[in-house]
Short mmCIF file of C-alpha atoms in Angstrom, two decimals:
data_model
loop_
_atom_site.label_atom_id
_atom_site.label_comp_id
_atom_site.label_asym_id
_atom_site.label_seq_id
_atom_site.Cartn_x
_atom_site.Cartn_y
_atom_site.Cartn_z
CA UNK A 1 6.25 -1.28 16.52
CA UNK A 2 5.57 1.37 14.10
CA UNK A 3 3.46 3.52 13.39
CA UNK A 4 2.23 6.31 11.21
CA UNK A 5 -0.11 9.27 11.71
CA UNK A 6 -2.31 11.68 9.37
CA UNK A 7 -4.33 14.25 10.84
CA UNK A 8 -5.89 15.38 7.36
CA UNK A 9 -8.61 13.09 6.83
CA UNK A 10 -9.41 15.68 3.87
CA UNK A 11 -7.50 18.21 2.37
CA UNK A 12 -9.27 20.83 -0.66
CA UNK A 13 -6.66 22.70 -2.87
CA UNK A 14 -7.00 25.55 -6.03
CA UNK A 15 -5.41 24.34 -9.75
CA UNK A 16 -1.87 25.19 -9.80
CA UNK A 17 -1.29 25.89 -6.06
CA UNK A 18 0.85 24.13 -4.12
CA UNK A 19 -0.43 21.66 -1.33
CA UNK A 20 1.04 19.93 1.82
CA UNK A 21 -0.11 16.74 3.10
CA UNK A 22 1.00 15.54 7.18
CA UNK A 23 2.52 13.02 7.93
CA UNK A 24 4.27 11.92 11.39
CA UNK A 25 5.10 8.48 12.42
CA UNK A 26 7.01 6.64 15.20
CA UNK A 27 9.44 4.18 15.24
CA UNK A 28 12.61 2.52 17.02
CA UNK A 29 14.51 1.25 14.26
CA UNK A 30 17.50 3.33 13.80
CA UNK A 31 17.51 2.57 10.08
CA UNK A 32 13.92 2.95 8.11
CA UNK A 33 11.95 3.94 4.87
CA UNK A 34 9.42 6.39 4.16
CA UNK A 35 6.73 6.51 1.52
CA UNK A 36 4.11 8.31 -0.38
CA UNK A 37 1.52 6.33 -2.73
CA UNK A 38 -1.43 8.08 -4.29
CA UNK A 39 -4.80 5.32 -4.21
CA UNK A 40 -6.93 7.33 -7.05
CA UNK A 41 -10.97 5.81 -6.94
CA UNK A 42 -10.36 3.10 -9.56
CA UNK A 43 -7.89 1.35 -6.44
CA UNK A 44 -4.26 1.17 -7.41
CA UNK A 45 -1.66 1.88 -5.28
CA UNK A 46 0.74 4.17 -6.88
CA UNK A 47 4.12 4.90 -5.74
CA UNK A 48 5.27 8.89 -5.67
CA UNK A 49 7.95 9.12 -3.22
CA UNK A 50 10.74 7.64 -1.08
CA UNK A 51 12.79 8.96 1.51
CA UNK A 52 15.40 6.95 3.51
CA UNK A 53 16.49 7.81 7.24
CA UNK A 54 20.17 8.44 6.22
CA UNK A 55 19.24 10.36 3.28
CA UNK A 56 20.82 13.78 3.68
CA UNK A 57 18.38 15.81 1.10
CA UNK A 58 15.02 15.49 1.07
CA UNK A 59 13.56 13.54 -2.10
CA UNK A 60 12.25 14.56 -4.71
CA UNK A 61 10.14 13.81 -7.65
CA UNK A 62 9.08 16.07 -10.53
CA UNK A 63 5.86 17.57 -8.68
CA UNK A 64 5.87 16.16 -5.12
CA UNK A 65 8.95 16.58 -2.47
CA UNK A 66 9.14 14.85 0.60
CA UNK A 67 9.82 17.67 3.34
CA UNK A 68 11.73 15.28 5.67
CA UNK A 69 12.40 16.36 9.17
CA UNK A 70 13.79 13.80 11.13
CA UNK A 71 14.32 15.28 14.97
CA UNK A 72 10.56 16.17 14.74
CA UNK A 73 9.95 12.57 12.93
CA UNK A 74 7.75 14.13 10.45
CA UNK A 75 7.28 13.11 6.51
CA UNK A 76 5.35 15.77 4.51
CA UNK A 77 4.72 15.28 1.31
CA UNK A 78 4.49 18.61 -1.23
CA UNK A 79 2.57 18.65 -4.28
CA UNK A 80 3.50 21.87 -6.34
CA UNK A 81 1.48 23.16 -9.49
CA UNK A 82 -1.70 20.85 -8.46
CA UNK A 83 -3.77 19.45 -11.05
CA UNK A 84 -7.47 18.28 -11.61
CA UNK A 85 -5.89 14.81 -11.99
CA UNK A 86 -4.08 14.74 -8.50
CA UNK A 87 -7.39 14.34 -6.71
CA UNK A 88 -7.18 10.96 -5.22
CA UNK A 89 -6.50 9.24 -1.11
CA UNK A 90 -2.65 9.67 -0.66
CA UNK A 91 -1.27 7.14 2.16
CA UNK A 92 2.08 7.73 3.81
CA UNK A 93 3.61 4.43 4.83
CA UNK A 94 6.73 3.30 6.65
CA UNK A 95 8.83 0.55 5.47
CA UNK A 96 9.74 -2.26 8.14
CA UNK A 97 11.08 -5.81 8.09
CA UNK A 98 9.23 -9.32 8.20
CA UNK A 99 10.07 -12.67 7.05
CA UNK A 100 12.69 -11.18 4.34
CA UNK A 101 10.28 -8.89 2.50
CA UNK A 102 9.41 -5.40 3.07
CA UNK A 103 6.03 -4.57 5.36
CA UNK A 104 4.65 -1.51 4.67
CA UNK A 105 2.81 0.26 7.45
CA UNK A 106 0.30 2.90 6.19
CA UNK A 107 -1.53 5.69 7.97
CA UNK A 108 -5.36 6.13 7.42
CA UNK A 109 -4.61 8.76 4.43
CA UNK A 110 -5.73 11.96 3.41
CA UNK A 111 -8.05 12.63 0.59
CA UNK A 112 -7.15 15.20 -1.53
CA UNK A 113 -9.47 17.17 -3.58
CA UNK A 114 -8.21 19.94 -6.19
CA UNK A 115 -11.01 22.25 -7.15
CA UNK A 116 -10.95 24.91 -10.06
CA UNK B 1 1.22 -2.94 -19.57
CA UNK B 2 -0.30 -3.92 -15.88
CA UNK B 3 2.92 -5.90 -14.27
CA UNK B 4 0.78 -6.63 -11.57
CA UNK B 5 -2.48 -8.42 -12.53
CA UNK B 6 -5.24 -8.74 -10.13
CA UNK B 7 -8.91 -10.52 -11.02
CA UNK B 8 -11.24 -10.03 -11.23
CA UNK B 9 -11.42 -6.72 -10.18
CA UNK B 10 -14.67 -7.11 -8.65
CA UNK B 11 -15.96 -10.03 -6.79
CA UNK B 12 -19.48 -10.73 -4.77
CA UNK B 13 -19.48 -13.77 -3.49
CA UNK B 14 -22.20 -15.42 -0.52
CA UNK B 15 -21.69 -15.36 3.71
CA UNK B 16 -19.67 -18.28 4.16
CA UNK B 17 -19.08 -19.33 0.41
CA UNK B 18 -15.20 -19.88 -0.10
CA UNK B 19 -13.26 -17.62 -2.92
CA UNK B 20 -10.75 -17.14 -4.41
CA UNK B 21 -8.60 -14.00 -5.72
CA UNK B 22 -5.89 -14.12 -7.89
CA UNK B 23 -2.81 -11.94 -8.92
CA UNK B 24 -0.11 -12.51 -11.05
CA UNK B 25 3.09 -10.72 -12.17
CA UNK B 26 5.29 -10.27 -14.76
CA UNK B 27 8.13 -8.32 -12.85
CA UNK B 28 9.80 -11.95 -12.10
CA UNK B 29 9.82 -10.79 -8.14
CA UNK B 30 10.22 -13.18 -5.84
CA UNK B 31 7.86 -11.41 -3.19
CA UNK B 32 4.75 -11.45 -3.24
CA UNK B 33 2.46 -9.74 -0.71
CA UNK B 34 -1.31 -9.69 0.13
CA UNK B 35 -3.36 -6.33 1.76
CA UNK B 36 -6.42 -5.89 3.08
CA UNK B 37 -7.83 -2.10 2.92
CA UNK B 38 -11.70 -2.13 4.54
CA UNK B 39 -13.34 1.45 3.30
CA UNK B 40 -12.25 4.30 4.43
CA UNK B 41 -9.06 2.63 6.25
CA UNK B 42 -5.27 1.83 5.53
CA UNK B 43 -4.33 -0.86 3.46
CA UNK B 44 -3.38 -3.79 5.92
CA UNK B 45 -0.86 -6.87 5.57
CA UNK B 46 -2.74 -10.35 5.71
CA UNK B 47 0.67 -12.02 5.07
CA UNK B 48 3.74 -12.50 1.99
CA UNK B 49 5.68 -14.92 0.16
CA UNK B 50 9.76 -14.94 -0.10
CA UNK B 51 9.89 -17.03 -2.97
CA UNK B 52 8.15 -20.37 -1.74
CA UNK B 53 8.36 -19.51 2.04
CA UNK B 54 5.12 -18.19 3.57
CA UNK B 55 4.87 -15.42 6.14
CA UNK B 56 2.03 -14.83 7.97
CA UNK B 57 1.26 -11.71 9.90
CA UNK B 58 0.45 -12.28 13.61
CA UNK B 59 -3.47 -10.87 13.32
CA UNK B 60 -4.49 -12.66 10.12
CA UNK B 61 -7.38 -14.40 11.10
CA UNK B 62 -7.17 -17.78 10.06
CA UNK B 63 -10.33 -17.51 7.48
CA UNK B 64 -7.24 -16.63 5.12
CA UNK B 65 -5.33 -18.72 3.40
CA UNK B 66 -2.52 -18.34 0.43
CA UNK B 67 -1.13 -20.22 -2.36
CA UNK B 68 1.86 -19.61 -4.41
CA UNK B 69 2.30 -22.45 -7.38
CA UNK B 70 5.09 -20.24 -8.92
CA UNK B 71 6.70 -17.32 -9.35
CA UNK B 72 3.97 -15.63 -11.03
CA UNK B 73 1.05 -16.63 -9.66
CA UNK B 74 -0.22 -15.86 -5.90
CA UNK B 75 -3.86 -16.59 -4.46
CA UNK B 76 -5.99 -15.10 -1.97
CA UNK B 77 -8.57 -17.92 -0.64
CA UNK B 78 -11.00 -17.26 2.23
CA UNK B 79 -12.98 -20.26 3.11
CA UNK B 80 -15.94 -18.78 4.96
CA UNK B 81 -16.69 -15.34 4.13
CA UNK B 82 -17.91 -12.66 6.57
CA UNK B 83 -19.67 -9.81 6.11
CA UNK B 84 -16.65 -8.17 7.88
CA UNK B 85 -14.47 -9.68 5.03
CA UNK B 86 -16.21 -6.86 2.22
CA UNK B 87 -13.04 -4.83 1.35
CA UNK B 88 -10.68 -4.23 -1.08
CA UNK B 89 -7.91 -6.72 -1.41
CA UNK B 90 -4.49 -5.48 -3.16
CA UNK B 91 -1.41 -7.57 -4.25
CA UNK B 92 1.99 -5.83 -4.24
CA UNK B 93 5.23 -7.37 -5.40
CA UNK B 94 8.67 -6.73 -4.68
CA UNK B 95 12.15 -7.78 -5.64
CA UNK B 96 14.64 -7.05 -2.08
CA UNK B 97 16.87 -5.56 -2.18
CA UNK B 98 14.96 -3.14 -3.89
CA UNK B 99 12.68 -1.11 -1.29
CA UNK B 100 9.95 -0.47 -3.54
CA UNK B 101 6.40 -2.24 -3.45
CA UNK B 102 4.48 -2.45 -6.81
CA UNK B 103 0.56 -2.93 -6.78
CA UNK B 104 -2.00 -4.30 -8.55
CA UNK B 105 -5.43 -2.57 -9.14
CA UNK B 106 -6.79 -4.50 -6.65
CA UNK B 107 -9.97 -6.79 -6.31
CA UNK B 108 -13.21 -5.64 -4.40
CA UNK B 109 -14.63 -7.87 -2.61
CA UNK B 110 -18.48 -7.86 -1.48
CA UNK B 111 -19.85 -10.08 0.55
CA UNK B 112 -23.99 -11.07 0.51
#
């Protein structure tokens, strides 16, 4: 089974600094995908971020990186230069297998909030 | 342009009257996946399509049902409506071996 874990059920950040949202998770597949998707309030699910388990460097994509430590099985993801417009829930989510597509397992999420 | 299309976007609908959600896509993917996200929780997997073949996830209660007439077109249908069934329902597609997931806007469902 997997499993994913954020301890920041809120998270409040100044314009232009940079912010780190947890993420740990658990699994036993020796092969696996991690995730970042930003939910904003009108719903969406949008992608930011992969990482996979073999990748040597940690992703990245313009603003966010994915601070990937694998020993301590932990997924952060790194927003630099925040803006008003990154306010939103952010969801890490682990990618497993099930009847040939791709199940996504999400933790509860952090809501971000970037303040003037 | 939405590649993902989800309506309506909001739906209210009566304790035990069935409905119906709809997505479609234009991405051509043959999977086709249905989530469940109550308020303040993580979006959940009710079940998926690989092309024609339904997968069901092992906790989906059996109030949910799913249709797939083609490629493009998925449904949500939940024949008697709980008040425990308010949430937000969100289709995703995706086209293996590509990893990536893409999502509609999602349809809110109340329930009176």
């Amino acid at each position: 089974a997997q499993k994913i874990t954020q301890t920041q059920p809120g998270m409040f950040v100044q314009e232009k600094e940079a912010v780190t949202l947890d993420c740990t998770y658990d699994t036993s597949d020796q092969s696996y995908g991690l995730f970042w998707y930003k939910q904003p309030s009108s719903g969406e699910m949008i992608f930011l971020i992969y990482q996979g388990s073999y990748d040597e460097q940690n992703a990245t994509e313009g603003r966010y990186s994915l601070n990937f430590q694998k020993a301590r099985k932990s997924a952060n993801l790194v927003i630099s230069a925040s803006q008003l417009g990154d306010s939103a829930m952010y969801f890490c989510a682990m990618r497993g297998y099930t009847g040939g597509g791709n199940k996504l397992t999400f933790g509860t999420g952090t809501q971000l909030k970037v303040e003037l | 342009d939405a590649m993902v299309i989800q309506n309506p976007r909001y739906q209210v609908t009566q304790f035990g009257k069935p409905v119906t959600l709809s997505c479609s896509q234009t991405l051509n993917h043959n999977v086709m996946y249905w989530y469940q996200q109550k308020s303040s929780q993580a979006p959940k997997l009710l079940f998926h399509y690989y092309d024609k073949d339904f997968n069901n996830e092992a906790d989906t209660p059996d109030n949910f049902q799913s249709r797939r007439p083609n490629t493009s077109f998925c449904f949500l249908d939940i024949r008697s409506p709980g008040l425990g069934d308010a949430a937000m329902y969100l289709c995703a597609t995706s086209a293996p071996p590509d990893i990536s997931q893409y999502f509609g806007a999602g349809t809110r469902l109340s329930v009176l």
